[in-house]
mmCIF file of C-alpha atoms and ligand atoms in Angstrom:
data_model
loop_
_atom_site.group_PDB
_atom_site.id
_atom_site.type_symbol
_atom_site.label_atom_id
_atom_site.label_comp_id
_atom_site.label_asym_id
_atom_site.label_seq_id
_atom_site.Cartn_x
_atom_site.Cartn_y
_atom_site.Cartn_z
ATOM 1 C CA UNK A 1 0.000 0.000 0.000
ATOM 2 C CA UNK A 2 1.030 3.682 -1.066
ATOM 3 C CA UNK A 3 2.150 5.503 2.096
ATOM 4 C CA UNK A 4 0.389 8.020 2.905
ATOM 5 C CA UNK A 5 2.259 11.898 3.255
ATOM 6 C CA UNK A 6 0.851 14.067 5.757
ATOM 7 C CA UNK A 7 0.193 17.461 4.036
ATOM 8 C CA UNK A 8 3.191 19.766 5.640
ATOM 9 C CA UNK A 9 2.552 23.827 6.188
ATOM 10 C CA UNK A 10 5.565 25.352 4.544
ATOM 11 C CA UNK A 11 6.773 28.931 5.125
ATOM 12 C CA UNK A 12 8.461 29.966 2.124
ATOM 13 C CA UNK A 13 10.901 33.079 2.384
ATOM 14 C CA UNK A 14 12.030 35.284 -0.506
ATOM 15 C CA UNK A 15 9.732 34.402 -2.531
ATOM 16 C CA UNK A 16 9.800 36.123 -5.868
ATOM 17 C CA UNK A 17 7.096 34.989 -8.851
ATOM 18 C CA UNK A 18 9.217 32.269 -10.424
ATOM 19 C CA UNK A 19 9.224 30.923 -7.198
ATOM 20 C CA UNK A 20 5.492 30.558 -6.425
ATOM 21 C CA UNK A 21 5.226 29.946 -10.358
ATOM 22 C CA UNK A 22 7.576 26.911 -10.209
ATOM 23 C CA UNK A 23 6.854 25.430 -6.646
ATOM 24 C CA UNK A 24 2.955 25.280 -6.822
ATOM 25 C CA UNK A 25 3.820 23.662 -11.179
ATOM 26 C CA UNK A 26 5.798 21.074 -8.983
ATOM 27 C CA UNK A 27 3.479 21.166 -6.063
ATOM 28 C CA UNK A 28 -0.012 20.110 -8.615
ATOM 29 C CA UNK A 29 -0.999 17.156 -6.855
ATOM 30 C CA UNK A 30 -1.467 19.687 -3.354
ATOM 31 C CA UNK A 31 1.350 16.878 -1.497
ATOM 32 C CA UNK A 32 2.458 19.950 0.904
ATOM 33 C CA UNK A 33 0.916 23.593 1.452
ATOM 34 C CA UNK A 34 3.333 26.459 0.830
ATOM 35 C CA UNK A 35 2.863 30.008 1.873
ATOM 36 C CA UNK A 36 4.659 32.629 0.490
ATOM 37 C CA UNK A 37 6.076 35.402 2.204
ATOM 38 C CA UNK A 38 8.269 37.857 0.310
ATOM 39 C CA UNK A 39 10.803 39.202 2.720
ATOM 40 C CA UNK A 40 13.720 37.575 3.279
ATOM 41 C CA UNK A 41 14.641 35.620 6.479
ATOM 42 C CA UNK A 42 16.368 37.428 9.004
ATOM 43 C CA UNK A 43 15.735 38.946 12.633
ATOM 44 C CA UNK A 44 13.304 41.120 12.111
ATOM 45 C CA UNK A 45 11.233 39.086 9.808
ATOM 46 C CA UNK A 46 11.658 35.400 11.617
ATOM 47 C CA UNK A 47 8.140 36.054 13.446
ATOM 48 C CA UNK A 48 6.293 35.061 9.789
ATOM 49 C CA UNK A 49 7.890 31.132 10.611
ATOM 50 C CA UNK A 50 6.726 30.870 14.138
ATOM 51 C CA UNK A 51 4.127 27.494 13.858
ATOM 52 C CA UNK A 52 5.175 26.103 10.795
ATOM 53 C CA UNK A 53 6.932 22.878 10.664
ATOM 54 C CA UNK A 54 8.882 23.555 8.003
ATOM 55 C CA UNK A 55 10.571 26.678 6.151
ATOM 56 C CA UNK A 56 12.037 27.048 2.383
ATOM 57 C CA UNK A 57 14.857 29.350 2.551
ATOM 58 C CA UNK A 58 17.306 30.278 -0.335
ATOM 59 C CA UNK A 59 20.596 32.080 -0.706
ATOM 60 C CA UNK A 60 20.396 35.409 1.528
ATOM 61 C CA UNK A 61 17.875 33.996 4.324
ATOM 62 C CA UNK A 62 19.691 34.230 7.603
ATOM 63 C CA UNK A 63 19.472 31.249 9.673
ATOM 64 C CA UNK A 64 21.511 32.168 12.585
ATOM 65 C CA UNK A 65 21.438 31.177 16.185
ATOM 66 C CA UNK A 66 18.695 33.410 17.196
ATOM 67 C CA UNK A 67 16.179 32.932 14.412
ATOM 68 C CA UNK A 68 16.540 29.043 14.853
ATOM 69 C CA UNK A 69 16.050 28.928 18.509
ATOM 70 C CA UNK A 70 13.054 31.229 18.397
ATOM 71 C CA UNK A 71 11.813 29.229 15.199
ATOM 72 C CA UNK A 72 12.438 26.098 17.009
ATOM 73 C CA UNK A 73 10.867 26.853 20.433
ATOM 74 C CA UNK A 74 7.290 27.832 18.054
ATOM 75 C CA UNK A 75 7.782 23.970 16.482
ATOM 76 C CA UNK A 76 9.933 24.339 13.602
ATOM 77 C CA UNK A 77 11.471 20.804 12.784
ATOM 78 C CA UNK A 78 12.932 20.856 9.025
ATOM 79 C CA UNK A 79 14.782 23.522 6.664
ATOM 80 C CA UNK A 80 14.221 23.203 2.993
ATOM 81 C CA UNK A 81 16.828 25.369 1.333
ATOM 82 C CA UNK A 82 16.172 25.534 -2.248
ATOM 83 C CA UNK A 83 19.930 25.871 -3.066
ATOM 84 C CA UNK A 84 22.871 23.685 -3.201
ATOM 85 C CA UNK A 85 24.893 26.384 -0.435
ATOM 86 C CA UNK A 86 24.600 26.667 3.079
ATOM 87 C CA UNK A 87 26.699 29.070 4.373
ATOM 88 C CA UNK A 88 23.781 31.068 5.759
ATOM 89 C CA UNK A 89 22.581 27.781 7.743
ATOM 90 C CA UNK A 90 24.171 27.753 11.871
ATOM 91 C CA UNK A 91 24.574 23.666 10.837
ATOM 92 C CA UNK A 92 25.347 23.453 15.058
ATOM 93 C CA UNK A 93 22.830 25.006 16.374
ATOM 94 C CA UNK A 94 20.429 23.389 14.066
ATOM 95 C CA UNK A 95 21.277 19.948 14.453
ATOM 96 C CA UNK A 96 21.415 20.866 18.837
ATOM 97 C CA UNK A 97 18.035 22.241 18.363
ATOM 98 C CA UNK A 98 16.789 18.635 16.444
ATOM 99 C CA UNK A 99 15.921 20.663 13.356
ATOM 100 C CA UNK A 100 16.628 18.712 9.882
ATOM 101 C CA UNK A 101 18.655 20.747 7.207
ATOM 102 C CA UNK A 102 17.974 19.404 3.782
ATOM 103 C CA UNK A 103 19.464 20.945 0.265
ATOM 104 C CA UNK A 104 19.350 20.908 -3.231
ATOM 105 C CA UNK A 105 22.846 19.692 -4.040
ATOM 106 C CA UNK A 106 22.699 19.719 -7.743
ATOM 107 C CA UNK A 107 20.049 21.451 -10.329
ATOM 108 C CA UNK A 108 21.654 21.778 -13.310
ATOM 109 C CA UNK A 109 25.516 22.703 -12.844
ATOM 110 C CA UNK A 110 25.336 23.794 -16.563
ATOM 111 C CA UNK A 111 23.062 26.632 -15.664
ATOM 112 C CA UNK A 112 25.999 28.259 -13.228
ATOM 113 C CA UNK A 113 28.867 27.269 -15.386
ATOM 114 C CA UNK A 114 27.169 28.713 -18.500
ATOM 115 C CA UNK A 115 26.589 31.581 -16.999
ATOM 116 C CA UNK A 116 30.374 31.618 -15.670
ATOM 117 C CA UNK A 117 30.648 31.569 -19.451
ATOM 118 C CA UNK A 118 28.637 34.283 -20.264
ATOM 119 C CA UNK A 119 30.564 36.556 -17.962
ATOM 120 C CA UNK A 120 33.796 35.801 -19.694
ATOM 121 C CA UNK A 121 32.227 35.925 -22.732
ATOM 122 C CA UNK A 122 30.946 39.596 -22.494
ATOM 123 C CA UNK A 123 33.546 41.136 -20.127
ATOM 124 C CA UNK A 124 36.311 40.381 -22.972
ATOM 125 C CA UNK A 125 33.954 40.660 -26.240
ATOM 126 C CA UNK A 126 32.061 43.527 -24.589
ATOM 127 C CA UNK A 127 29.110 42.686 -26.041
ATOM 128 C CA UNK A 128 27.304 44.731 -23.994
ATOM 129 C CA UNK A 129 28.879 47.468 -24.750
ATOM 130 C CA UNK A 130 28.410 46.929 -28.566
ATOM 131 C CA UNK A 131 24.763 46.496 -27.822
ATOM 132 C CA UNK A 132 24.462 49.853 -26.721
ATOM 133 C CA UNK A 133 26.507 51.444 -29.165
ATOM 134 C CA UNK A 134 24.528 50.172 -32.093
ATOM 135 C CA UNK A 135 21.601 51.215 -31.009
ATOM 136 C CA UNK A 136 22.638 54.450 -30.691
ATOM 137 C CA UNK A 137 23.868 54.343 -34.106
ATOM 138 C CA UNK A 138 27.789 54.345 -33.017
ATOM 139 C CA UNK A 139 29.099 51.620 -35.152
ATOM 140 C CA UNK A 140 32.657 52.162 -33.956
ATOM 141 C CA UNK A 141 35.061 49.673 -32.653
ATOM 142 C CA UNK A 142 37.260 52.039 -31.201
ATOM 143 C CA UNK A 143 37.701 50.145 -27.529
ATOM 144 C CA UNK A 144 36.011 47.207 -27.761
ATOM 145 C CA UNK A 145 39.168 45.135 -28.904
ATOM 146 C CA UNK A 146 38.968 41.570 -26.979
ATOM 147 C CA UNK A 147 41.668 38.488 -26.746
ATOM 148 C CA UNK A 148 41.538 35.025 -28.548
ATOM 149 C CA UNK A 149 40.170 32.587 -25.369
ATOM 150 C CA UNK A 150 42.110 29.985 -27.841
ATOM 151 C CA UNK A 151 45.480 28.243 -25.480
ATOM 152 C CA UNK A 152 44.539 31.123 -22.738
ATOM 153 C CA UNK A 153 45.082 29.127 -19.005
ATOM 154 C CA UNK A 154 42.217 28.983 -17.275
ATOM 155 C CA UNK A 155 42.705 28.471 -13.436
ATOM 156 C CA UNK A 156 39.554 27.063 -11.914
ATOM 157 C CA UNK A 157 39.554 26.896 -7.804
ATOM 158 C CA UNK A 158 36.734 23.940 -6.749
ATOM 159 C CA UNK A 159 36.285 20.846 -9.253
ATOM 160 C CA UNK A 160 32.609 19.974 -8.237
ATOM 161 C CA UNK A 161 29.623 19.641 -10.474
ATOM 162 C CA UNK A 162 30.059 23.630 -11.607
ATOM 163 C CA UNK A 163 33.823 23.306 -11.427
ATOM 164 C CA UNK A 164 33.558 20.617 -13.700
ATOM 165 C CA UNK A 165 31.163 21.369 -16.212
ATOM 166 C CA UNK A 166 32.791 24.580 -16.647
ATOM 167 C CA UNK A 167 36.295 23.145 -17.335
ATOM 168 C CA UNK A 168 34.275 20.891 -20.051
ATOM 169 C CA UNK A 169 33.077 24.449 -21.480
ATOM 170 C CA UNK A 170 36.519 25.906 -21.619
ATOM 171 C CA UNK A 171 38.229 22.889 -22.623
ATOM 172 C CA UNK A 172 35.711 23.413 -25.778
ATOM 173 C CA UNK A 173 37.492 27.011 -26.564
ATOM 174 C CA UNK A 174 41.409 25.770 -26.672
ATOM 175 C CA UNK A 175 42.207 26.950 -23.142
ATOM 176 C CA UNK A 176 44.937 25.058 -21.024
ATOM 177 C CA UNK A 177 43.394 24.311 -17.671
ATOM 178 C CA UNK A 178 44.679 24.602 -14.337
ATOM 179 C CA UNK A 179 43.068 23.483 -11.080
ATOM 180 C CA UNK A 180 42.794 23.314 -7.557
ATOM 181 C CA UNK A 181 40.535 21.290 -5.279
ATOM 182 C CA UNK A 182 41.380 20.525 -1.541
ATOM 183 C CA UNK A 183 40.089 16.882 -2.995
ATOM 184 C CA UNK A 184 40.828 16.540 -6.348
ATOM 185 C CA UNK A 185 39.140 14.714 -8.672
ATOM 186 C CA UNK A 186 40.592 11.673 -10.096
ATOM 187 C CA UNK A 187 40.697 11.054 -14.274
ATOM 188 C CA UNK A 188 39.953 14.465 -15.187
ATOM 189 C CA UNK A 189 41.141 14.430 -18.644
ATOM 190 C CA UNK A 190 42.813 17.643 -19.789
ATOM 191 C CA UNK A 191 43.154 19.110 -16.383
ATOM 192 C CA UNK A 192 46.164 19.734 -14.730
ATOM 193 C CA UNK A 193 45.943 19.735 -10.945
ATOM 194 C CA UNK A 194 48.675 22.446 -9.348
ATOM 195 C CA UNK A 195 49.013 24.465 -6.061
ATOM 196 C CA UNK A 196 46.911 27.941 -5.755
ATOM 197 C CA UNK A 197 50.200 29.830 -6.218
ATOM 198 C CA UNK A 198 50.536 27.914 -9.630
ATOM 199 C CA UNK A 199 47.139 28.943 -10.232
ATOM 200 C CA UNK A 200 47.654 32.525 -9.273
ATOM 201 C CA UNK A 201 50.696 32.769 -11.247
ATOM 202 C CA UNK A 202 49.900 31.330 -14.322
ATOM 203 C CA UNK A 203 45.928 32.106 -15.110
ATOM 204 C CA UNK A 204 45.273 34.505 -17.679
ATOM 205 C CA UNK A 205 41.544 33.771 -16.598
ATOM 206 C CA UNK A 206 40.916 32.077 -12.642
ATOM 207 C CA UNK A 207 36.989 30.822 -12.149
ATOM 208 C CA UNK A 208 36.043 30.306 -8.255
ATOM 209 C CA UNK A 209 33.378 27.302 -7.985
ATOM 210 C CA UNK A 210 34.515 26.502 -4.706
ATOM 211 C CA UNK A 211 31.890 26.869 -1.279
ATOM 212 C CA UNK A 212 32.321 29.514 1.339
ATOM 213 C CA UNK A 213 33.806 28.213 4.270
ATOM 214 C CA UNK A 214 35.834 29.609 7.225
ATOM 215 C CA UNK A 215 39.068 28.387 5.020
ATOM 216 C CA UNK A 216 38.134 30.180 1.674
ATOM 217 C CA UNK A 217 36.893 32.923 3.269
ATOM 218 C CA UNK A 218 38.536 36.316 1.581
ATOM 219 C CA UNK A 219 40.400 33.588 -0.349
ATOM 220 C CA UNK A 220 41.145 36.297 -3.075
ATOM 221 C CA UNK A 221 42.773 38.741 -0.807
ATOM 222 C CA UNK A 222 45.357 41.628 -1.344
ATOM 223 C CA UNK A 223 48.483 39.187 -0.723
ATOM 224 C CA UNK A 224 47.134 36.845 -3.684
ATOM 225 C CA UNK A 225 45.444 40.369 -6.043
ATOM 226 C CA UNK A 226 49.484 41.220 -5.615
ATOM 227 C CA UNK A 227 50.689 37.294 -6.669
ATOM 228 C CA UNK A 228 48.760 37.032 -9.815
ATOM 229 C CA UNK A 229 49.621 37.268 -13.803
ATOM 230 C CA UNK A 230 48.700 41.515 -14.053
ATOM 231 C CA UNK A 231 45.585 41.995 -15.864
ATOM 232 C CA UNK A 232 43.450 38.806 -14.670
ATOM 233 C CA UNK A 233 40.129 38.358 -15.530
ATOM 234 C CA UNK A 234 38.413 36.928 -12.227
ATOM 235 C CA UNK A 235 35.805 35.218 -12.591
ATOM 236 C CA UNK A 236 33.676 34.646 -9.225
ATOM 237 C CA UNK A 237 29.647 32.801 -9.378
ATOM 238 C CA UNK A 238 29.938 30.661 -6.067
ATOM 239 C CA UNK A 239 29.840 32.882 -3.389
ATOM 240 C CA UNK A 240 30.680 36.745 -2.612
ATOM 241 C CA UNK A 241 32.615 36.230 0.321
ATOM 242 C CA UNK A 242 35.269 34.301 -1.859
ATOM 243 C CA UNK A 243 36.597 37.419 -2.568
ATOM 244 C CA UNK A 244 37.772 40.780 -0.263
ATOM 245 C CA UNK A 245 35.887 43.009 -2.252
ATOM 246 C CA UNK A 246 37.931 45.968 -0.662
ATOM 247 C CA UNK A 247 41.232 44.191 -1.921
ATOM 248 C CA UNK A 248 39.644 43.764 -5.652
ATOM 249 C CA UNK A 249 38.903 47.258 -6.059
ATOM 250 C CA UNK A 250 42.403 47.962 -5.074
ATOM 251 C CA UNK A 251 44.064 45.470 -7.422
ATOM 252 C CA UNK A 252 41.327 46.853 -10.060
ATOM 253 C CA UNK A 253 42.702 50.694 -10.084
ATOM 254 C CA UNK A 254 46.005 49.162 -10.439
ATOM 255 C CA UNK A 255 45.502 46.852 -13.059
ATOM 256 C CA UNK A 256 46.597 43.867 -11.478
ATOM 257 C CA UNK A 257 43.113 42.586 -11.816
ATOM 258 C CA UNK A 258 42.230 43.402 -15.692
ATOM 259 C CA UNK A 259 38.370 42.265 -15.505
ATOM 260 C CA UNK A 260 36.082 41.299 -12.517
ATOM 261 C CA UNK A 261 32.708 39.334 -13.237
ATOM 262 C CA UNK A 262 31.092 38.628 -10.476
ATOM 263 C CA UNK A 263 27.019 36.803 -10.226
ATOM 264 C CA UNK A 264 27.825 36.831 -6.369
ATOM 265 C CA UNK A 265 28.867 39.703 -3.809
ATOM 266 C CA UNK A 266 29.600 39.085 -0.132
ATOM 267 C CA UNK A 267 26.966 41.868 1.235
ATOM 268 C CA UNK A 268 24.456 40.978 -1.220
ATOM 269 C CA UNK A 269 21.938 40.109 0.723
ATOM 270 C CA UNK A 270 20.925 43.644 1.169
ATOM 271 C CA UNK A 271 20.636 44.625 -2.225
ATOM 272 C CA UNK A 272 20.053 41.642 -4.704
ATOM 273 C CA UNK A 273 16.799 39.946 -5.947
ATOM 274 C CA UNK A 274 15.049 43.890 -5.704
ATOM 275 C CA UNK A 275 14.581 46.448 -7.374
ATOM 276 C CA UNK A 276 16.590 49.568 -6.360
ATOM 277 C CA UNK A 277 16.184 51.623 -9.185
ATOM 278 C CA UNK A 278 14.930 54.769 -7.217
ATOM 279 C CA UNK A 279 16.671 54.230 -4.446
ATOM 280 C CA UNK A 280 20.068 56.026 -2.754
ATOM 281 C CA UNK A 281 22.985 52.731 -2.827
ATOM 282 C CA UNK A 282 24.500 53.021 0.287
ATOM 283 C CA UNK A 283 26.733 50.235 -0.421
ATOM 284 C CA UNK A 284 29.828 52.732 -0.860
ATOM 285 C CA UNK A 285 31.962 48.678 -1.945
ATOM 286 C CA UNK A 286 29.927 47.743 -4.649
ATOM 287 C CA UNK A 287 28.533 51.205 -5.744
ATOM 288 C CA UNK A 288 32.600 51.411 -6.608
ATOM 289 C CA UNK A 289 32.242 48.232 -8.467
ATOM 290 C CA UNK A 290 29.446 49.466 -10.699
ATOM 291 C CA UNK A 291 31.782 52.519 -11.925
ATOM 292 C CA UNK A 292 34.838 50.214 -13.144
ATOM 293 C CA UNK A 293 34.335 49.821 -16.848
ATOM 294 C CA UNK A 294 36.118 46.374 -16.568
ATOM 295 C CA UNK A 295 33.753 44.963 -14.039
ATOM 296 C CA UNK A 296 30.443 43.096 -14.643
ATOM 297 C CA UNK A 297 27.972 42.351 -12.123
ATOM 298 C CA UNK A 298 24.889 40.363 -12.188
ATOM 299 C CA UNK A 299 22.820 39.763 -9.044
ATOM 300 C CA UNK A 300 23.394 36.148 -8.402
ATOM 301 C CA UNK A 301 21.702 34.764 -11.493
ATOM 302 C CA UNK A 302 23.477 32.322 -12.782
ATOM 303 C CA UNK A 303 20.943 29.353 -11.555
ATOM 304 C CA UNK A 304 18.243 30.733 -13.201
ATOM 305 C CA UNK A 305 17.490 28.341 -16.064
ATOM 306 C CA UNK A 306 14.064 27.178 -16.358
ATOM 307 C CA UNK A 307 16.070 23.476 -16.159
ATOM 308 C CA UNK A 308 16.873 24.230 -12.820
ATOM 309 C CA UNK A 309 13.754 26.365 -11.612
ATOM 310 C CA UNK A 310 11.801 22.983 -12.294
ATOM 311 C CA UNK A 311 15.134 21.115 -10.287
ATOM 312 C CA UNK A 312 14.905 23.402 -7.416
ATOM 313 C CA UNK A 313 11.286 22.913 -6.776
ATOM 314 C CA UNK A 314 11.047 19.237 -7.465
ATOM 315 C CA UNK A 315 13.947 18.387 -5.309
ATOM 316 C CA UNK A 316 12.881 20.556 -2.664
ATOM 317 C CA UNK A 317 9.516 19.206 -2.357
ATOM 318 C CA UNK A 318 10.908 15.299 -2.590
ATOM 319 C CA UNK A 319 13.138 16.848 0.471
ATOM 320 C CA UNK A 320 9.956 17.750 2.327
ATOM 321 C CA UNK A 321 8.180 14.805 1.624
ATOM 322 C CA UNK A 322 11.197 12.484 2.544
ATOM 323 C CA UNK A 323 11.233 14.336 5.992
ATOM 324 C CA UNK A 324 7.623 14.372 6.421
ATOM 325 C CA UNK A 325 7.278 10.340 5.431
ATOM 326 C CA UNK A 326 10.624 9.452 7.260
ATOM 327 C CA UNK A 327 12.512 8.476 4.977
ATOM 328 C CA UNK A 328 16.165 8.902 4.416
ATOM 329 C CA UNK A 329 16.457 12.242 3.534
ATOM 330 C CA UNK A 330 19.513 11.568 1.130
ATOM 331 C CA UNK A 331 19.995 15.524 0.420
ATOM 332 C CA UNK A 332 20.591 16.157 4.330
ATOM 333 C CA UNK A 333 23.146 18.699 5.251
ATOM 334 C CA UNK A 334 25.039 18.120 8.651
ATOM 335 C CA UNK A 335 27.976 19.446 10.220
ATOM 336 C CA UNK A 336 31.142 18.630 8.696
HETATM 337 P P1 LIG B 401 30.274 20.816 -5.291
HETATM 338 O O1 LIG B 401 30.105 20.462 -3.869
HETATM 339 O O2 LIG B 401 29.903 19.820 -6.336
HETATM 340 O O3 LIG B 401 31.787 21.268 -5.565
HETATM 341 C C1 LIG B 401 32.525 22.069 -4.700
HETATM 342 C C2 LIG B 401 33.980 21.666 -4.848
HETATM 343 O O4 LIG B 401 34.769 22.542 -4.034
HETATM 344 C C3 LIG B 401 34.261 20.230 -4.348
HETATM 345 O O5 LIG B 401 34.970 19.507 -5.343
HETATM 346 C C4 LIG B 401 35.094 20.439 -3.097
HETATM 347 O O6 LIG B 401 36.049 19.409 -2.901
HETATM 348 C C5 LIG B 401 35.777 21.763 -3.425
HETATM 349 N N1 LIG B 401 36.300 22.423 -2.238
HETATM 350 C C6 LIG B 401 35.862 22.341 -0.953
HETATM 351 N N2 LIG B 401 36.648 23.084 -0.146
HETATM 352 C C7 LIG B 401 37.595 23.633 -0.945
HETATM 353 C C8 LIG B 401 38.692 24.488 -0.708
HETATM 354 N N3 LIG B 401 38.974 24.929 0.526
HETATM 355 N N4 LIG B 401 39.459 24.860 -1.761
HETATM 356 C C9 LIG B 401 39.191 24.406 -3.012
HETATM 357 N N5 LIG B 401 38.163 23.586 -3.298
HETATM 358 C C10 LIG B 401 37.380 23.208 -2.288
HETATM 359 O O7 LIG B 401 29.463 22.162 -5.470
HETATM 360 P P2 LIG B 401 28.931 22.810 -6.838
HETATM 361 O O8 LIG B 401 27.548 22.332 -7.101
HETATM 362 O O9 LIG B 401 29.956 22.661 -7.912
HETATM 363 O O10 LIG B 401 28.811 24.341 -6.403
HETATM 364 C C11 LIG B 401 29.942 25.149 -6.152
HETATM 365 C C12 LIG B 401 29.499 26.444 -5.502
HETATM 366 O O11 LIG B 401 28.713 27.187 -6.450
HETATM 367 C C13 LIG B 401 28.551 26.246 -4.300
HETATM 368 O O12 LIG B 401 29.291 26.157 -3.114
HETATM 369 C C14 LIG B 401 27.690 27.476 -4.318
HETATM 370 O O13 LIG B 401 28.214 28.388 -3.387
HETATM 371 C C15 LIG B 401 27.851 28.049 -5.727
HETATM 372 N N6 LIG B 401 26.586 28.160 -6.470
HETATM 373 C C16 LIG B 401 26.241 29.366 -7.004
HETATM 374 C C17 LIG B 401 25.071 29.499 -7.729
HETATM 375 C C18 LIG B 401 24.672 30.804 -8.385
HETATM 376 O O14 LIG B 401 23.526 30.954 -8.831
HETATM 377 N N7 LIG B 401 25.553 31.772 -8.494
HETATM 378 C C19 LIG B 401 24.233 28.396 -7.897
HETATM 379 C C20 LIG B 401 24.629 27.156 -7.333
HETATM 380 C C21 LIG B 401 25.803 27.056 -6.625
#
């Protein structure tokens, strides 16, 4: 006999359309009860999950040791994040307090490295800028001279899934790669493994696909900025805190770093996924950013495929269900 799934109330934070859109396509058969709340998760807002069971949280929600205990004491008993990071997640607290972390470990690693792509792509073709131009009728070329990607060495720091299917992108142009992974991967044809400093040194492009951790925090610091090949195109879509933005801007206005693309910034969470058109940017680190002409910035994006919209939600929901029906809940996230 079918088991039967008890309907779970889940809170759902930061919800934007494609979320609702997505969740309640995956959700048709009414297995679990979602209610959306837009704001994202943090202290002011944690009252909204007092009673449920269960949140969904994604890439800015704060889950620190506050929220969770006052989440906790109101009944909360399982975390759905609908991403594959959890850096924002006290893991210690949460498993003290009995509360199950589950994740979405993989939803389409083509979607991120694609988009790592894409940043390359346009910060050296300056497509973007061509865009413009033409519309404007300005069919000069005067400045948007780019470089042949063709035998260029490409560093990339983290061989996962992303890591991975990126170095199968770039293997695709020509480029040499070099890599780093505190557990490398074994049989990965065309890549050389090296040290970081070999990686610093010789990368005409570097590509971060590594998580944020207390050991790769500020990773890209001043000491390395002042290491690498001048004129670096750094490539960062894993997480902002990878890099000391301070540090970047500094190795920007002295052209040791030649291009920055970055999907990911390490105070994001009070700026990305809204719409701050009308409003004053405090943000003094990345309103510097936005003035380099050498710097691209999307606000973390590079997930959002359709692929892995339908991923996310599916997943997340199994995740739910799993918890809810006790049964292994193979996408659990505990502390190292
Ligand atoms: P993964 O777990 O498959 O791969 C991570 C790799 O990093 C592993 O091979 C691991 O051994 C390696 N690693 C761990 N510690 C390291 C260290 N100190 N130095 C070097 N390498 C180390 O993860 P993934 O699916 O490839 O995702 C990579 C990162 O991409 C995630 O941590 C997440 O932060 C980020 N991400 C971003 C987006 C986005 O939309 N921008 C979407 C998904 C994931």
């Amino acid at each position: 006999m079918a088991k039967i799934i008890r309907q779970m109330k889940v809170a759902v934070f930061s919800t934007q359309p494609y979320d609702s859109e997505f969740f309640d396509r995956a959700n048709h058969e009414g297995k679990h009860e979602f209610f959306y709340f837009q704001p994202s998760l943090n202290p002011d807002t944690c009252a909204l999950g007092e009673g449920f069971e269960a949140i969904c949280v994604f890439v800015n929600d704060q889950l620190n040791e506050d929220c969770l205990r006052r989440l906790a004491a109101k009944g909360l008993k399982m975390i759905a994040l609908r991403c594959a990071g959890f850096n924002n997640v006290n893991l210690k607290v949460a498993e003290e307090l009995g509360i199950k972390v589950a994740r979405v470990p993989a939803y389409s690693p083509h979607a991120v490295a694609e988009h790592a792509v894409a940043l390359i792509l346009t910060l050296n073709r300056k497509t973007h800028k061509a865009y413009n131009r033409v519309r404007e009728g300005n069919f000069s070329l005067v400045r948007l001279e780019g470089f042949d990607l063709y035998k260029k060495t490409v560093g990339v720091i983290g061989t996962g899934k992303i890591g991975r299917s990126f170095i199968d992108i770039m293997k695709g142009f020509g480029c040499r790669i070099l890599a780093y992974d505190k557990y490398p991967v074994e049989g990965l044809e065309g890549v050389e493994y090296v040290e970081l400093d070999t990686i610093y040194k010789e990368s005409d492009i570097i590509s971060l696909h590594c998580p944020l951790n207390e050991e790769t925090q500020y990773l890209l610091n001043k000491e390395v900025f002042d290491k690498v090949k001048p004129g670096l195109m750094l490539i960062n879509t894993s997480r902002g805190g990878l890099i000391d933005t301070q540090a970047a801007i500094h190795a920007l206005k002295h052209k040791q770093l030649g291009y920055l693309g970055i999907d990911v910034y390490e105070q994001e969470e009070k700026l990305f996924f809204q719409d701050l058109s009308e409003t004053i940017i405090t943000d003094d680190l990345i309103a510097r950013l936005m003035g380099f002409p050498n710097v691209l910035i999307t606000a973390h994006q590079a997930f959002f495929t359709q692929n892995a919209l339908t991923q996310i939600a599916e997943t997340t929901l199994n995740n739910i269900s799993a918890y809810e029906g006790n049964e292994p809940l193979v996408n659990e996230v505990k502390v190292a």
